[in-house]
């Protein structure tokens, strides 16, 4: 009987002992590229521009992909927080960048509705005068590139103003209903003040607790009921 009780208890505890998921974002530090390429409007592998050209840009320490950090006076003297590369998108409001340079990634593992996640990153502000405002990113979920305008808001990073030091930022959120049908994670740059911002972003991490499949949850519930029934029988036994 003790063996049976132990097995039921172990099953009931399964739902509470699920491990944390690994980073859900693919190529989170922007190191992998789809091939050679230099110039503006290029993004690393697994990332896509979701705004009209020129779009968000990739900066490489050595200029091997995208543009050099000092191109156009954007990030002179800055190196990636991790590895060789980072990405930056403008918040809009200047002639070359009228609308926010939105970009994103189709998650290989969709988020689970009702599950809690944490999204973290490192941010840095640009140095060029007309785009050096404090800024960060609002993050949302969309079905696809055509539905970005109706994306569901998840949260936002607090703005950063430092132009020389990468700043850690993070927020937590609960995945919305229907999240499994909303695989596109969308990053929208925004200005934290009146000046246009062009925040660099690197070292992304999206983690959460694993969510058991519905069938497993049914077994867990059955295990809890069995434990309760066994306890009641003990109390009633003369």
Short mmCIF file of C-alpha atoms in Angstrom, two decimals:
data_model
loop_
_atom_site.label_atom_id
_atom_site.label_comp_id
_atom_site.label_asym_id
_atom_site.label_seq_id
_atom_site.Cartn_x
_atom_site.Cartn_y
_atom_site.Cartn_z
CA UNK A 1 0.00 0.00 0.00
CA UNK A 2 2.87 2.36 0.79
CA UNK A 3 4.27 1.82 -2.71
CA UNK A 4 0.90 2.75 -4.24
CA UNK A 5 0.65 5.88 -2.11
CA UNK A 6 4.17 6.90 -3.11
CA UNK A 7 3.41 6.44 -6.81
CA UNK A 8 0.21 8.48 -6.57
CA UNK A 9 2.00 11.25 -4.68
CA UNK A 10 4.79 11.37 -7.26
CA UNK A 11 2.25 11.68 -10.06
CA UNK A 12 0.40 14.44 -8.24
CA UNK A 13 3.61 16.39 -7.74
CA UNK A 14 4.62 16.15 -11.41
CA UNK A 15 2.77 19.34 -12.29
CA UNK A 16 4.65 21.26 -9.60
CA UNK A 17 8.10 19.97 -10.51
CA UNK A 18 8.31 20.97 -14.15
CA UNK A 19 11.67 22.49 -15.13
CA UNK A 20 12.12 26.01 -16.47
CA UNK A 21 12.27 26.21 -20.24
CA UNK A 22 15.51 27.10 -22.00
CA UNK A 23 15.71 30.33 -23.97
CA UNK A 24 12.85 30.23 -26.47
CA UNK A 25 14.38 32.83 -28.80
CA UNK A 26 16.53 31.55 -31.65
CA UNK A 27 19.79 33.41 -32.35
CA UNK A 28 19.21 35.63 -29.29
CA UNK A 29 22.55 37.45 -29.57
CA UNK A 30 22.28 37.96 -33.33
CA UNK A 31 25.51 36.12 -34.09
CA UNK A 32 24.24 33.93 -36.94
CA UNK A 33 23.68 35.56 -40.32
CA UNK A 34 21.80 34.32 -43.40
CA UNK A 35 24.93 34.89 -45.50
CA UNK A 36 27.32 37.69 -46.39
CA UNK A 37 25.96 41.20 -46.62
CA UNK A 38 26.81 44.77 -45.73
CA UNK A 39 24.68 47.87 -45.53
CA UNK A 40 21.56 49.09 -43.79
CA UNK A 41 18.31 47.20 -43.36
CA UNK A 42 19.90 43.77 -42.87
CA UNK A 43 18.99 41.52 -39.96
CA UNK A 44 20.64 38.34 -38.62
CA UNK A 45 19.32 34.85 -39.30
CA UNK A 46 15.85 34.07 -37.91
CA UNK A 47 14.97 37.77 -37.61
CA UNK A 48 12.76 39.75 -40.02
CA UNK A 49 12.05 43.41 -40.66
CA UNK A 50 8.36 44.23 -40.27
CA UNK A 51 8.44 47.89 -41.33
CA UNK A 52 9.03 49.66 -44.66
CA UNK A 53 12.68 50.13 -45.76
CA UNK A 54 15.23 50.91 -44.59
CA UNK A 55 14.15 48.96 -41.48
CA UNK A 56 16.14 47.93 -38.43
CA UNK A 57 19.89 47.42 -38.79
CA UNK A 58 22.58 45.00 -37.69
CA UNK A 59 25.84 46.34 -36.25
CA UNK A 60 28.96 44.16 -36.23
CA UNK A 61 32.10 44.99 -34.26
CA UNK A 62 34.19 44.28 -37.36
CA UNK A 63 31.66 45.41 -39.98
CA UNK A 64 31.50 41.87 -41.38
CA UNK A 65 27.70 41.96 -41.61
CA UNK A 66 25.39 44.95 -41.68
CA UNK A 67 27.33 48.08 -40.76
CA UNK A 68 30.22 49.18 -38.55
CA UNK A 69 29.28 50.64 -35.14
CA UNK A 70 30.60 54.07 -36.14
CA UNK A 71 28.56 54.18 -39.38
CA UNK A 72 26.75 57.53 -39.63
CA UNK A 73 27.95 58.33 -36.11
CA UNK A 74 25.44 55.95 -34.55
CA UNK A 75 27.49 53.89 -32.05
CA UNK A 76 31.18 54.96 -32.22
CA UNK A 77 33.33 53.09 -29.72
CA UNK A 78 30.56 50.60 -28.85
CA UNK A 79 30.99 46.83 -29.13
CA UNK A 80 28.34 44.15 -28.83
CA UNK A 81 27.28 43.13 -25.35
CA UNK A 82 27.79 39.51 -26.37
CA UNK A 83 29.80 38.30 -29.35
CA UNK A 84 30.09 40.38 -32.52
CA UNK A 85 26.66 41.80 -33.29
CA UNK A 86 23.60 43.67 -32.11
CA UNK A 87 20.48 45.17 -33.69
CA UNK A 88 18.97 48.67 -33.54
CA UNK A 89 15.68 50.10 -34.76
CA UNK A 90 14.54 53.72 -34.88
CA UNK A 91 11.45 54.98 -33.06
CA UNK A 92 10.35 57.11 -36.02
CA UNK A 93 9.79 60.81 -36.46
CA UNK A 94 12.71 61.85 -38.68
CA UNK A 95 12.76 61.99 -42.51
CA UNK A 96 14.72 58.78 -43.04
CA UNK A 97 12.76 56.99 -40.31
CA UNK A 98 9.17 58.25 -40.26
CA UNK A 99 7.66 55.13 -38.67
CA UNK A 100 9.07 52.78 -36.02
CA UNK A 101 11.48 50.22 -37.46
CA UNK A 102 9.64 47.18 -36.17
CA UNK A 103 11.26 43.75 -36.37
CA UNK A 104 10.62 40.30 -34.94
CA UNK A 105 10.98 36.55 -34.97
CA UNK A 106 8.66 33.60 -35.52
CA UNK A 107 9.09 31.53 -32.36
CA UNK A 108 9.91 27.88 -32.96
CA UNK A 109 8.03 27.08 -29.73
CA UNK A 110 4.79 29.09 -29.41
CA UNK A 111 3.96 30.47 -25.99
CA UNK A 112 1.49 28.59 -23.78
CA UNK A 113 -1.66 30.54 -22.82
CA UNK A 114 -1.71 31.41 -19.13
CA UNK A 115 1.97 30.61 -18.57
CA UNK A 116 4.29 33.22 -17.03
CA UNK A 117 7.42 34.27 -18.93
CA UNK A 118 10.34 36.62 -18.44
CA UNK A 119 11.89 38.54 -21.32
CA UNK A 120 15.28 40.17 -20.75
CA UNK A 121 17.82 42.01 -22.89
CA UNK A 122 20.62 44.55 -22.84
CA UNK A 123 20.02 47.99 -24.37
CA UNK A 124 22.12 51.01 -25.28
CA UNK A 125 21.24 54.42 -26.72
CA UNK A 126 22.65 55.79 -29.98
CA UNK A 127 25.09 58.70 -29.98
CA UNK A 128 24.06 60.53 -33.16
CA UNK A 129 22.40 63.78 -32.15
CA UNK A 130 19.11 63.41 -34.03
CA UNK A 131 18.45 59.86 -32.74
CA UNK A 132 20.11 59.93 -29.31
CA UNK A 133 16.95 60.10 -27.23
CA UNK A 134 16.26 57.60 -24.45
CA UNK A 135 14.43 54.61 -25.84
CA UNK A 136 13.61 50.93 -25.65
CA UNK A 137 11.21 48.37 -27.13
CA UNK A 138 7.56 47.42 -26.73
CA UNK A 139 6.99 43.72 -27.30
CA UNK A 140 3.89 42.01 -28.63
CA UNK A 141 2.58 38.84 -30.28
CA UNK A 142 1.07 38.62 -33.75
CA UNK A 143 -0.24 35.89 -36.01
CA UNK A 144 1.99 36.92 -38.92
CA UNK A 145 3.65 39.91 -40.58
CA UNK A 146 0.34 41.06 -42.06
CA UNK A 147 -1.29 41.37 -38.63
CA UNK A 148 1.40 43.33 -36.75
CA UNK A 149 -0.92 46.34 -36.47
CA UNK A 150 -3.30 44.27 -34.33
CA UNK A 151 -0.60 42.50 -32.28
CA UNK A 152 -1.32 41.74 -28.62
CA UNK A 153 0.86 43.78 -26.26
CA UNK A 154 2.99 41.79 -23.79
CA UNK A 155 5.10 44.46 -22.09
CA UNK A 156 7.93 46.91 -22.61
CA UNK A 157 11.50 47.48 -21.51
CA UNK A 158 12.18 50.68 -19.57
CA UNK A 159 14.00 53.28 -21.70
CA UNK A 160 17.78 53.60 -21.56
CA UNK A 161 19.76 56.79 -22.07
CA UNK A 162 23.36 55.61 -21.67
CA UNK A 163 25.33 55.84 -24.91
CA UNK A 164 28.43 54.07 -23.57
CA UNK A 165 27.25 51.21 -21.33
CA UNK A 166 24.83 48.38 -22.07
CA UNK A 167 21.95 48.40 -19.58
CA UNK A 168 20.04 45.30 -18.43
CA UNK A 169 16.27 45.40 -18.83
CA UNK A 170 13.53 42.81 -18.26
CA UNK A 171 9.82 42.33 -17.65
CA UNK A 172 7.47 39.45 -16.93
CA UNK A 173 4.15 38.71 -18.58
CA UNK A 174 1.42 36.09 -18.78
CA UNK A 175 0.90 34.67 -22.27
CA UNK A 176 -2.56 35.61 -23.59
CA UNK A 177 -5.31 33.27 -24.66
CA UNK A 178 -4.67 32.09 -28.20
CA UNK A 179 -0.90 32.51 -27.81
CA UNK A 180 -0.28 29.21 -29.60
CA UNK A 181 -1.75 30.79 -32.75
CA UNK A 182 0.37 33.95 -32.34
CA UNK A 183 3.94 32.80 -33.03
CA UNK A 184 5.42 36.13 -34.20
CA UNK A 185 7.28 37.97 -31.42
CA UNK A 186 7.31 41.66 -32.37
CA UNK A 187 9.75 44.36 -31.17
CA UNK A 188 8.65 47.97 -31.68
CA UNK A 189 11.20 50.69 -30.82
CA UNK A 190 9.85 53.68 -28.92
CA UNK A 191 11.19 56.95 -27.54
CA UNK A 192 11.04 57.56 -23.81
CA UNK A 193 10.90 61.32 -24.29
CA UNK A 194 10.47 63.93 -27.00
CA UNK A 195 13.61 63.04 -28.98
CA UNK A 196 13.78 60.22 -31.52
CA UNK A 197 15.47 57.08 -30.22
CA UNK A 198 17.48 54.35 -31.94
CA UNK A 199 18.12 51.84 -29.14
CA UNK A 200 20.58 49.01 -29.65
CA UNK A 201 19.50 45.62 -28.31
CA UNK A 202 21.50 42.45 -27.61
CA UNK A 203 21.58 39.26 -25.50
CA UNK A 204 17.87 38.51 -25.54
CA UNK A 205 16.40 35.80 -23.33
CA UNK A 206 12.80 34.55 -23.15
CA UNK A 207 12.19 31.91 -20.51
CA UNK A 208 9.23 30.48 -18.64
CA UNK A 209 8.01 27.50 -16.71
CA UNK A 210 7.20 24.40 -18.75
CA UNK A 211 3.45 23.81 -19.02
CA UNK A 212 2.24 20.18 -18.84
CA UNK A 213 0.09 18.78 -21.61
CA UNK A 214 -3.67 18.56 -20.88
CA UNK A 215 -3.47 14.75 -20.67
CA UNK A 216 -0.78 14.94 -18.01
CA UNK A 217 -2.80 17.46 -16.05
CA UNK A 218 -5.70 15.00 -16.08
CA UNK A 219 -3.46 12.34 -14.58
CA UNK A 220 -2.23 14.78 -11.94
CA UNK A 221 -5.82 15.63 -11.01
CA UNK A 222 -6.68 11.94 -10.79
CA UNK A 223 -3.68 11.39 -8.53
CA UNK A 224 -4.75 14.18 -6.20
CA UNK A 225 -8.29 12.77 -6.02
CA UNK A 226 -6.92 9.32 -5.24
CA UNK A 227 -4.78 10.71 -2.43
CA UNK A 228 -7.78 12.54 -1.00
CA UNK A 229 -9.95 9.44 -1.13
CA UNK A 230 -7.25 7.35 0.56
CA UNK A 231 -6.96 9.94 3.33
CA UNK A 232 -10.71 9.94 3.92
CA UNK A 233 -10.78 6.15 4.17
CA UNK A 234 -8.08 6.28 6.85
CA UNK A 235 -10.07 8.81 8.85
CA UNK A 236 -13.24 6.66 8.68
CA UNK A 237 -11.50 3.40 9.56
CA UNK A 238 -12.46 2.21 13.11
#
